[in-house]
Coordinates of C-alpha atoms and ligand atoms in Angstrom, one line a residue:
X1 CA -0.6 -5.3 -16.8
X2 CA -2.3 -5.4 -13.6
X3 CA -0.5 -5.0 -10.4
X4 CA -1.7 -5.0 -6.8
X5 CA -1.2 -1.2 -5.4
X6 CA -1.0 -1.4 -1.6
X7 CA -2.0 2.5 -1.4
X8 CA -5.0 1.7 -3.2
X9 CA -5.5 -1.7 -1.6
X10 CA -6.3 -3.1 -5.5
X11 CA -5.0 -3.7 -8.6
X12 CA -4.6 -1.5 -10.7
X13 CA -4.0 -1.2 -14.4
X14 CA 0.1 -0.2 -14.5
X15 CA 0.7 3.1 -16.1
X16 CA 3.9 4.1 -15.8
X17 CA 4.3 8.3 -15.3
X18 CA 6.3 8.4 -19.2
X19 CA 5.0 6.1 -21.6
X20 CA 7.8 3.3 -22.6
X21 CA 9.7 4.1 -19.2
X22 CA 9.8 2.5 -15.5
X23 CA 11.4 4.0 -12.6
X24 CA 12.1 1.7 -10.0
X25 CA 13.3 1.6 -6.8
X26 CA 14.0 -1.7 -3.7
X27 CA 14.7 -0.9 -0.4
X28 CA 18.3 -2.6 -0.1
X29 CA 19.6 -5.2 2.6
X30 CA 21.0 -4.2 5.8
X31 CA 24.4 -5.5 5.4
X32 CA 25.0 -6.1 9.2
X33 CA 24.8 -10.0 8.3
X34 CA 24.5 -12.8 5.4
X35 CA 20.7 -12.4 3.8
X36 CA 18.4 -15.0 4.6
X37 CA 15.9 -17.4 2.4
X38 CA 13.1 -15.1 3.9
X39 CA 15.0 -11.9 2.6
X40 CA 16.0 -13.1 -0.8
X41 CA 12.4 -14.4 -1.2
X42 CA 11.7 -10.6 -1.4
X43 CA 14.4 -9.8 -4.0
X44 CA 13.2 -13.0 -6.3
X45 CA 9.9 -11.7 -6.4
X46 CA 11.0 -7.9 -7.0
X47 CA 13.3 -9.5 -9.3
X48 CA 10.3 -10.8 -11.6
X49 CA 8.5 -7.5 -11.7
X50 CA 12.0 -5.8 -13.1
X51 CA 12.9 -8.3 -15.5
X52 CA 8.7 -8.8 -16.7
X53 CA 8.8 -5.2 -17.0
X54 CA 11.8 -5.1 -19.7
X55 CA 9.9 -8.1 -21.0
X56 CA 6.7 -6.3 -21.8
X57 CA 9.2 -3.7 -23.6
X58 CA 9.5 -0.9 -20.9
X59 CA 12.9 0.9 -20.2
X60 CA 13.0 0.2 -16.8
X61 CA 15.9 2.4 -14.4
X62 CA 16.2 0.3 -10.7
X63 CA 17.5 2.0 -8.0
X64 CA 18.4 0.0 -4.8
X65 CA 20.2 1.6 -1.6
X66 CA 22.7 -0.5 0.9
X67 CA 21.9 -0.1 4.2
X68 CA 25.2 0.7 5.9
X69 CA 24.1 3.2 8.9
X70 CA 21.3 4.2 10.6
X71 CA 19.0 1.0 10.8
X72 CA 18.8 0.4 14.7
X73 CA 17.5 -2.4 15.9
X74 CA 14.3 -1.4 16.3
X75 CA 12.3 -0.2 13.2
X76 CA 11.0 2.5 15.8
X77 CA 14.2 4.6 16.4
X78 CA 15.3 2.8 19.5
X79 CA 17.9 0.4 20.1
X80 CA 21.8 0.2 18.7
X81 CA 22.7 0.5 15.0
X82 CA 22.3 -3.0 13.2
X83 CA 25.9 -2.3 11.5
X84 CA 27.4 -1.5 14.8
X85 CA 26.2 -4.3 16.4
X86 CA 27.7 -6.4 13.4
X87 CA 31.1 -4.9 13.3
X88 CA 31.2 -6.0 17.6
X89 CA 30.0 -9.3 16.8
X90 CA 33.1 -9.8 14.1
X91 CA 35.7 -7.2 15.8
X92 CA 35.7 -5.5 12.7
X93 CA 35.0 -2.1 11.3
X94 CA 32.0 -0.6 10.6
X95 CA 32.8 -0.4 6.9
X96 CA 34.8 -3.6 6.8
X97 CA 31.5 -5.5 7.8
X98 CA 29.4 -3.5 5.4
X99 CA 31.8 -4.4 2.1
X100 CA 31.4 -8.0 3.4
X101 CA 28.1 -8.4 3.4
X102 CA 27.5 -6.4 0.4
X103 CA 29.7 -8.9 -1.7
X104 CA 27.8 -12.1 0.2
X105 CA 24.7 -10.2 -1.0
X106 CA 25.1 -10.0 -4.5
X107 CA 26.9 -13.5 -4.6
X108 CA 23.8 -14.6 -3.4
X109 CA 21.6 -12.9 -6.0
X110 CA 24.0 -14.2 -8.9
X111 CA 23.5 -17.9 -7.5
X112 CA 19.7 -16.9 -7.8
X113 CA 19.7 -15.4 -10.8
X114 CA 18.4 -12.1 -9.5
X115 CA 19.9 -9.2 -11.6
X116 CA 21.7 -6.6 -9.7
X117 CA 19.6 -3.2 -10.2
X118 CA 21.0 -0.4 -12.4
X119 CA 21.8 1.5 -9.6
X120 CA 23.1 0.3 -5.9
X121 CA 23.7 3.1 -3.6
X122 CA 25.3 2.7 0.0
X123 CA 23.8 5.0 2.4
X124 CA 26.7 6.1 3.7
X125 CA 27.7 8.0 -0.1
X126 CA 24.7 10.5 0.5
X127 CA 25.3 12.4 3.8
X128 CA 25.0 15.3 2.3
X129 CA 21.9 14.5 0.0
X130 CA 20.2 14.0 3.8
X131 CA 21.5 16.7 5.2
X132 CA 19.9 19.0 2.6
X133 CA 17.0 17.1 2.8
X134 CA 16.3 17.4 6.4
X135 CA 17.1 20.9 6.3
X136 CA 14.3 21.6 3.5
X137 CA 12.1 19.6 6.0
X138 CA 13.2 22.4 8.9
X139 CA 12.6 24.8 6.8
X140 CA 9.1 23.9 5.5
X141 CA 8.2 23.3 8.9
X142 CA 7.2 19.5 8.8
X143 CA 10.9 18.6 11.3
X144 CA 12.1 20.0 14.4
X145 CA 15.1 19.3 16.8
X146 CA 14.4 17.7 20.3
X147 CA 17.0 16.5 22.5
X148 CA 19.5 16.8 20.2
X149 CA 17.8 14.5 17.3
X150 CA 16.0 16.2 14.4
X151 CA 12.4 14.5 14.5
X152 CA 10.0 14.3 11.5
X153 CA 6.4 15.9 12.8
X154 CA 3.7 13.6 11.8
X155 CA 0.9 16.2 12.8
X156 CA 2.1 18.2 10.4
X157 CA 0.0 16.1 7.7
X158 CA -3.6 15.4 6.8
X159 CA -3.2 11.4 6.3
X160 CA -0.1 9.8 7.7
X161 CA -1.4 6.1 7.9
X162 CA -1.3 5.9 3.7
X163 CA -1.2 1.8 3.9
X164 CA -4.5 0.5 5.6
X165 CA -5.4 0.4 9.1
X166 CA -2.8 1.4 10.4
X167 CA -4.1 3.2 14.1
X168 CA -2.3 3.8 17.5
X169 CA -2.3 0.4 18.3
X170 CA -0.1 -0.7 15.4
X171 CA 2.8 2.0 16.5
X172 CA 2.5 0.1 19.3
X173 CA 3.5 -3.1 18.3
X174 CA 6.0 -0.8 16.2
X175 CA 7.9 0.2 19.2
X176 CA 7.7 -2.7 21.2
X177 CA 10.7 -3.8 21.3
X178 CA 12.0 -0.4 22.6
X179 CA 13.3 -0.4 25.5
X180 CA 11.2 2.9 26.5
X181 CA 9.3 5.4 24.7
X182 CA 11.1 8.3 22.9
X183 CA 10.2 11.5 25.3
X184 CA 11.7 14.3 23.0
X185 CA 8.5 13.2 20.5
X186 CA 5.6 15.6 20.2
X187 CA 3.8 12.5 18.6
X188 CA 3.5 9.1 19.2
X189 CA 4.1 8.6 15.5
X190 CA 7.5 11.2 14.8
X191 CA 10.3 9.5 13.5
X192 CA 14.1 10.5 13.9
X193 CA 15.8 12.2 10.5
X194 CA 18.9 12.9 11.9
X195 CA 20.9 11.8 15.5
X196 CA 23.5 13.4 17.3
X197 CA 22.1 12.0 20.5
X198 CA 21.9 8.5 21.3
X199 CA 22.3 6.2 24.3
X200 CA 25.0 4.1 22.4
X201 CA 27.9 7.0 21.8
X202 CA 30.1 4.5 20.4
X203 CA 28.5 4.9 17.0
X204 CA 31.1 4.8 14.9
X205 CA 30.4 6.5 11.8
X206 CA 29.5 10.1 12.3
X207 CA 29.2 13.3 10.4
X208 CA 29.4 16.7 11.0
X209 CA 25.9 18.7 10.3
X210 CA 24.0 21.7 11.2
X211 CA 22.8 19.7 13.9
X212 CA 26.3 18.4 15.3
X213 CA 28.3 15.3 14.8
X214 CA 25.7 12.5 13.9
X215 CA 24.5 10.1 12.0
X216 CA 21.3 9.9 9.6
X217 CA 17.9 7.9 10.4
X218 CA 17.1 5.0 8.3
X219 CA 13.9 5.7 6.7
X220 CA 15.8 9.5 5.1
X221 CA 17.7 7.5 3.2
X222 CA 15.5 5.6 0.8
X223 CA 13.9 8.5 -0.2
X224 CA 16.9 10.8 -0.8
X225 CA 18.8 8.2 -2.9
X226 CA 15.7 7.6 -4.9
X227 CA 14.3 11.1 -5.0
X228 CA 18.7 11.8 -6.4
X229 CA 18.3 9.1 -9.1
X230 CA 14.8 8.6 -10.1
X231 CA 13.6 11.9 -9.9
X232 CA 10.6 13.5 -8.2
X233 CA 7.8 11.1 -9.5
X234 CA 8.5 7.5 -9.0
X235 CA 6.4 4.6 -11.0
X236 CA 7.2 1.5 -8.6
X237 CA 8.2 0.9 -5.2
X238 CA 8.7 -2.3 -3.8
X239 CA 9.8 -4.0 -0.4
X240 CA 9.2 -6.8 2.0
X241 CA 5.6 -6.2 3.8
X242 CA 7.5 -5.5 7.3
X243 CA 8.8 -2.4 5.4
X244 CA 5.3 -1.0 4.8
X245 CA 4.8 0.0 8.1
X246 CA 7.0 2.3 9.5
X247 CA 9.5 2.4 7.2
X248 CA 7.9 3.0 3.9
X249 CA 5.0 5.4 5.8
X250 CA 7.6 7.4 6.5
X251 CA 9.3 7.8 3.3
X252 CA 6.2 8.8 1.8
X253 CA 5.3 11.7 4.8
X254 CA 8.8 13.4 4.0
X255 CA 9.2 12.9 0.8
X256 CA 5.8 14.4 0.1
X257 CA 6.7 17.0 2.3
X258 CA 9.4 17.9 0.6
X259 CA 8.3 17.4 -2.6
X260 CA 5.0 19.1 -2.5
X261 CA 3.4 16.3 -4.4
X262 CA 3.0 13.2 -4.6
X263 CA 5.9 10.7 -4.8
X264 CA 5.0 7.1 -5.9
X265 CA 2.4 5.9 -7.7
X266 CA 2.6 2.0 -7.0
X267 CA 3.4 0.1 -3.7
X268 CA 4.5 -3.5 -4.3
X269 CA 5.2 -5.5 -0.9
X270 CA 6.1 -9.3 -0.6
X271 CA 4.6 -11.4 1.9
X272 CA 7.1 -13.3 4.0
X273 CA 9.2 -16.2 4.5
X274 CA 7.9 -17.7 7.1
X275 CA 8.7 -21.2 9.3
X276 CA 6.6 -23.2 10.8
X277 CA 7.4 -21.2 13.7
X278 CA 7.0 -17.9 12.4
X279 CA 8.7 -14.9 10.4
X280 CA 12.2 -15.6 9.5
X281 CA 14.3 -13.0 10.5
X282 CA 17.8 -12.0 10.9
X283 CA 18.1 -10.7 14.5
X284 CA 16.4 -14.7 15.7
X285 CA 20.2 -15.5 15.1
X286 CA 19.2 -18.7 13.4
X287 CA 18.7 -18.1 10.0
X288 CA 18.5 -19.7 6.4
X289 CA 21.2 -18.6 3.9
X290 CA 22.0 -19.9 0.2
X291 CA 24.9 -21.4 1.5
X292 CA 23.4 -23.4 4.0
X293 CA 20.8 -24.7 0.9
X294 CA 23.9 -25.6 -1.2
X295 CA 25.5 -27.2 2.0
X296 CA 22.2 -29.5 2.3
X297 CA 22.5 -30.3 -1.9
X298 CA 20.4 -27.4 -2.9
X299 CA 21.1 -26.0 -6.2
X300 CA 19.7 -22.2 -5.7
X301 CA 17.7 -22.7 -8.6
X302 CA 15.2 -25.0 -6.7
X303 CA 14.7 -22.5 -4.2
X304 CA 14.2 -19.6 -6.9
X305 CA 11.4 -22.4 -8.3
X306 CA 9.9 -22.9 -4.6
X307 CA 9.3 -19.1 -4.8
X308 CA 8.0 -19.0 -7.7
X309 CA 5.4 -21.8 -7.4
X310 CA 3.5 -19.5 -5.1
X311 CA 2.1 -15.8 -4.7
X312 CA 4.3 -13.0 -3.6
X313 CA 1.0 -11.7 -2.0
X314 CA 0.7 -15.3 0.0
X315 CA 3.1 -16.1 2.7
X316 CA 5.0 -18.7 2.2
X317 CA 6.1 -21.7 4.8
X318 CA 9.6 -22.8 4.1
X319 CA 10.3 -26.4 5.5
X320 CA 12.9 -29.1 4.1
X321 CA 9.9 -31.1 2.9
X322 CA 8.7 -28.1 0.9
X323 CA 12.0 -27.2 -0.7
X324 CA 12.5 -31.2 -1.2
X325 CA 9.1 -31.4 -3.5
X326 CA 10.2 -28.3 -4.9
X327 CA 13.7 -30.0 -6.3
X328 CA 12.0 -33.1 -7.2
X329 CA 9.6 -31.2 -9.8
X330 CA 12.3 -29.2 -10.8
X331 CA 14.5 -31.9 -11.8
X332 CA 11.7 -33.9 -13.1
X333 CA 11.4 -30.9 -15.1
X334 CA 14.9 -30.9 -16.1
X335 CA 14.7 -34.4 -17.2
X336 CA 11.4 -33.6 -19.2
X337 CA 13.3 -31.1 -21.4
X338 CA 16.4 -32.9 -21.7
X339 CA 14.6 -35.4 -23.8
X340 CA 13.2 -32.5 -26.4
X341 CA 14.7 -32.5 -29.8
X342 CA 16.6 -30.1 -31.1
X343 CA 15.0 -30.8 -34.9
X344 CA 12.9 -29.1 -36.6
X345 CA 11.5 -24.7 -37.1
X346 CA 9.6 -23.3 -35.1
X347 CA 6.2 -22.7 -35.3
X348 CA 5.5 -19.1 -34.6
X349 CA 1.8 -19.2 -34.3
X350 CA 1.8 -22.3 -31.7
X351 CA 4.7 -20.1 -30.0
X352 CA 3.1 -16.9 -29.8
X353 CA 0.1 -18.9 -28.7
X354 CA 2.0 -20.5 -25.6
X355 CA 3.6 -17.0 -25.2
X356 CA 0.6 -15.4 -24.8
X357 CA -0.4 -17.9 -22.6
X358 CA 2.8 -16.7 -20.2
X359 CA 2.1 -13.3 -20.4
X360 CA -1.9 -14.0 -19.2
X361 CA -0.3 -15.5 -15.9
X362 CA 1.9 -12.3 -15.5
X363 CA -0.3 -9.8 -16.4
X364 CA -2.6 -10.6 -13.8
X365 CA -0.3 -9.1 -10.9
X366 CA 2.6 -11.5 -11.8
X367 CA 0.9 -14.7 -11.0
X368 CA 4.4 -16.7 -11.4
X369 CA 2.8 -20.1 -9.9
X370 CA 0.1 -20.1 -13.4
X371 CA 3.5 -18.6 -15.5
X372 CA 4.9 -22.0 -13.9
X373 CA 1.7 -23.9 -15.1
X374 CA 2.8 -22.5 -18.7
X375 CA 5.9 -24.3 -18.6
X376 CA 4.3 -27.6 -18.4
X377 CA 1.5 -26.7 -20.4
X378 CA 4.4 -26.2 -23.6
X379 CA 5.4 -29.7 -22.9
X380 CA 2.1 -31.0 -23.2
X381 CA 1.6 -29.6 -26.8
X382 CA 0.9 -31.0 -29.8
X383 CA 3.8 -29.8 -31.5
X384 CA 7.4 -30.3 -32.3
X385 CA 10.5 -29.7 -29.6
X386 CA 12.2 -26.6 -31.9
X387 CA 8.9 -24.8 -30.8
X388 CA 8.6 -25.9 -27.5
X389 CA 12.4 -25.0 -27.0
X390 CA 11.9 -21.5 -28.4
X391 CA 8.9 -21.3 -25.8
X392 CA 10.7 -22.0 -22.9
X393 CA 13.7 -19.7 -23.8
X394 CA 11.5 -17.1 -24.2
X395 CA 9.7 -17.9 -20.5
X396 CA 13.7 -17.8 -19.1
X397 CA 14.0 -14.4 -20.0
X398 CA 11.5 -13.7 -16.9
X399 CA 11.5 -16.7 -14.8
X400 CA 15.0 -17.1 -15.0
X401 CA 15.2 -21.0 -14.0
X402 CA 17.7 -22.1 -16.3
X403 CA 15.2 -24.2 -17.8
X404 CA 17.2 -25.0 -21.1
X405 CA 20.8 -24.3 -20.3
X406 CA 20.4 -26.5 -17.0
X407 CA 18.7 -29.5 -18.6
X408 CA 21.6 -29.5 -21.6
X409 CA 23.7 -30.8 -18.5
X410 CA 22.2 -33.4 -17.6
X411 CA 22.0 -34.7 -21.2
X412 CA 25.8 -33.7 -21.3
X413 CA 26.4 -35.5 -18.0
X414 CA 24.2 -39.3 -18.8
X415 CA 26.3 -39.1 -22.0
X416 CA 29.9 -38.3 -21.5
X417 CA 29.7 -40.3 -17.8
X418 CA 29.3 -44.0 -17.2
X419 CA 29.3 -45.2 -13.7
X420 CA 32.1 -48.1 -12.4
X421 CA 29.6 -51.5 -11.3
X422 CA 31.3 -51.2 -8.0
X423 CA 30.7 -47.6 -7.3
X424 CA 27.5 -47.8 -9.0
X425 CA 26.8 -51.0 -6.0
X426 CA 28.2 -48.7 -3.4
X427 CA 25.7 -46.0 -4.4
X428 CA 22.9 -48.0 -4.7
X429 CA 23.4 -49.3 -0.8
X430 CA 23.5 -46.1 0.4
X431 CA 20.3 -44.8 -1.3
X432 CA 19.2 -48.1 0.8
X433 CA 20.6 -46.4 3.8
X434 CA 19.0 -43.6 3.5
X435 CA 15.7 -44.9 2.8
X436 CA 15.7 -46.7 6.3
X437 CA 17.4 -44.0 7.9
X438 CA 14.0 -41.8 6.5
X439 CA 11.6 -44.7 7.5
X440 CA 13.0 -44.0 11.2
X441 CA 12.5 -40.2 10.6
X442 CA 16.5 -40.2 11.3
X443 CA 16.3 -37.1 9.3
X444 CA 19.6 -35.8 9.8
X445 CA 21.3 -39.6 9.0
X446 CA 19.3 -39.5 5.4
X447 CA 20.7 -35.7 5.3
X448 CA 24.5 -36.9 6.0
X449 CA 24.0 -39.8 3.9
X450 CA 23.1 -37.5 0.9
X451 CA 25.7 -34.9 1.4
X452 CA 28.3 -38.0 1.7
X453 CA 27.3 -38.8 -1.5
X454 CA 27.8 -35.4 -3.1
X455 CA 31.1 -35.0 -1.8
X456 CA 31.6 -37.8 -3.9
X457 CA 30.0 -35.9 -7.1
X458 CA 26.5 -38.4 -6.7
X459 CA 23.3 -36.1 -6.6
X460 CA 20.2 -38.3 -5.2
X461 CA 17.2 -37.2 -7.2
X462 CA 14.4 -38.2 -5.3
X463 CA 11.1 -39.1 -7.3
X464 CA 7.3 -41.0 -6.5
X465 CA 8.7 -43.9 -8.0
X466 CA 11.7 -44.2 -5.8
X467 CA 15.7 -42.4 -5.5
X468 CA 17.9 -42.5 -9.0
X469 CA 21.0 -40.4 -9.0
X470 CA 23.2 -38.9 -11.2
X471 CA 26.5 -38.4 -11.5
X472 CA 28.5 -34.8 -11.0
Ligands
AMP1 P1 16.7 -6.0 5.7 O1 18.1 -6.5 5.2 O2 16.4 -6.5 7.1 O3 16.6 -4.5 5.6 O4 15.6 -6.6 4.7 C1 15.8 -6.7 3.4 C2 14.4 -7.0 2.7 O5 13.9 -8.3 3.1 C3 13.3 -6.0 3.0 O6 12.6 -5.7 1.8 C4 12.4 -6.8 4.0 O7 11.1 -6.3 4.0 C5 12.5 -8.2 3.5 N1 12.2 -9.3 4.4 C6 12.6 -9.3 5.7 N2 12.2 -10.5 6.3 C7 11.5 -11.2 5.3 C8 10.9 -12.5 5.3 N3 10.8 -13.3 6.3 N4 10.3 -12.8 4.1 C9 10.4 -12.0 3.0 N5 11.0 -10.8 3.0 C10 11.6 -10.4 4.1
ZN2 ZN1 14.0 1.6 2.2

């Protein structure tokens, strides 16, 4: 399998460091708020790596950490703690917003069919794993204490820029939105490990270290957890691309520093989320969350299918009309399988054919928009539905779209469900409605007009030949 390494800028054939065995790790959500689109983009595509891994056979261990200290608002050590600032917003505690969040989290992967990784570790359970750690780091000579904060000392290394060009400049942006430079640096480029000094004192998770009461840095904790559970040498580590830079950079200076070696062989980073108005991000305030997509009609499994129609190394532009085409092929879809019969055996040379077919798209660095292509090119074979059914199931295990189990519904549904010639009137004017209302470009009308209709249980399907429905 070939995967694009952003340390070597290539891809690269995958060999993991034990044959048969995958060690894994995904830098976790900040739980300071509900994840966005943008966000769970990230975890969809990390999500397809994991689960095409255990496809291919590997025995894959996935560690991913839970944010709940230390991120500040500004990537560059500056600014108030994300989780504090949460906990003000909501008049809640510090922990009570991180449990919140956590849950929204992983309701959110469920509704996308993400799996939750072997291993989730809060932050805030590995004080001490940091604290010994950092104290290696003093020791060895690569971190020193400044104004109260212990700093990580970037000179200390030969390359500290791993991921491409990466020069002055580029901190630069990185510290932008500080409010003023850091003067207890020696470099431009050291990064806090540990504070006990901090212009917002109200911090309110703290603990006592060698260093005094404080709290850890947020770039520590990735690699402690992972270095605790997946051991020294790491095959995969993956991320959004904003992570790349600092975050990740750092994670590699100390735990190579600390290690003596090096850490991780293969980088994976997802390109944004973006809107038409840029990245989507969580601290713009106006943000794009599952619920809001179900809210609108969405079922989460059109959105997993928007993702996976393109390249996690692309960016991606979200708009309504995007995610719109998106559910009318996946429904289309849908309704394409639903009329596949049952009948018949399989035929396991056309089926390994078409699997092979799959595994071409995904070997070449998880190319999910041609594994997407497979699906369609099953249904246009010359063979009978058994085998075409036994293709797609097999597909599921890795694309996870509820291909089979979602189209049995809508056969279920057509069946068991006939529609009232006076509701079935009443429907049809509306779907007249909101075609006029769209004509106008009276977007939000078509948009209240559709919801109405699913609080009644109706779902508009919308298609190039015009708007059918169906009912539940
Ligand atoms: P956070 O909760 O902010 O720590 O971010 C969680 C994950 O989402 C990280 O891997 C980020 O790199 C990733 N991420 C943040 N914004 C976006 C976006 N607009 N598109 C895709 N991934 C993102
Ligand atoms: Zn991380």
């Amino acid at each position: 399998m070939l995967l694009y390494n952003s340390l070597s800028r290539q891809k690269e054939e995958f060999v993991p460091n034990e044959p048969g065995k995958v060690s894994m790790y995904t830098c976790g959500p900040t739980v300071y708020h509900f994840a966005h689109i943008g966000n769970l983009r990230s975890y969809i595509m990390e999500d397809i790596l994991d689960r095409y891994l255990r496809y291919l056979g590997y025995d894959v261990n996935r560690v991913m950490n839970i944010t709940d200290v230390g991120h500040l608002t500004s990537d560059a050590d500056t600014g108030e703690d994300k989780m504090l600032k949460g906990a003000k917003r909501e008049h809640k505690t510090v922990m009570e917003v991180a449990k919140f969040y956590t849950d929204a989290f992983f309701a959110d992967c469920e509704a996308l069919a993400i799996r939750r990784p072997d291993k989730v570790v809060p932050a805030t359970s590995c004080i001490d794993e940091f604290i010994r750690v950092i104290s290696e780091l003093i020791k060895k000579g690569y971190a020193y204490e400044a104004g109260g904060n212990i700093y990580f000392d970037t000179s200390k290394l030969e390359q500290y820029y791993v991921f491409h060009n990466f020069e002055e400049e580029d901190l630069e942006v990185g510290v932008r939105d500080g409010v003023e430079a850091d003067g207890n640096k020696r470099n431009k480029a050291d990064f806090v490990l540990w504070f006990t000094k901090s212009k917002f004192d109200d911090q309110e998770l703290k603990w006592e270290s060698p260093w005094g009461l404080g709290y850890p840095g947020w770039h520590i904790e990735c690699s402690c957890i992972s270095m605790k559970y997946l051991g020294e040498r790491l095959d995969i580590h993956c991320g959004g691309i904003d992570n790349a830079f600092p975050h990740h950079t750092n994670e590699i200076a100390q735990s190579e520093a600390y290690l003596g070696h090096k850490w991780c062989n293969y980088w994976m980073h997802v390109l944004h989320l973006n809107t038409t108005s840029g990245k989507m991000s969580k601290s713009k305030g106006e943000f794009l969350t599952v619920s809001l997509l179900k809210e609108k009609g969405y079922d989460p499994m059109v959105y997993r299918f928007f993702c996976l129609q393109s390249h996690y190394r692309k960016s991606l532009v979200f708009s309504w009309e995007n995610l719109e085409n998106a559910k009318v092929a996946y429904e289309k879809l849908l309704q394409k399988i639903a009329t596949l019969p049952k009948e018949g055996s399989v035929d396991e040379k056309v089926l390994e054919a078409a699997k092979e077919n799959f595994r071409k798209a995904l070997d070449n660095d998880l190319n999910t928009s041609l594994a997407v292509t497979a699906i369609y090119d099953v249904l246009k074979l010359d063979t009978n539905g058994a085998t075409k059914r036994a293709a797609l199931a097999d597909f599921d295990k890795v694309l996870c779209l509820r291909l089979l189990e979602n189209a049995e519904k809508l056969e279920t549904k057509d069946e068991t469900l006939a529609v009232d010639p006076a509701f079935a009137a009443e429907i049809e004017a509306a779907i007249e409605a909101r075609k006029a209302a769209k004509a106008a470009k009276n977007y939000a009308e078509a948009d209240r007009i559709r919801a109405e209709l699913l609080a009644k249980g109706v779902t508009l399907i919308d298609t190039k030949e015009g708007t059918t429905y169906r009912i539940g």
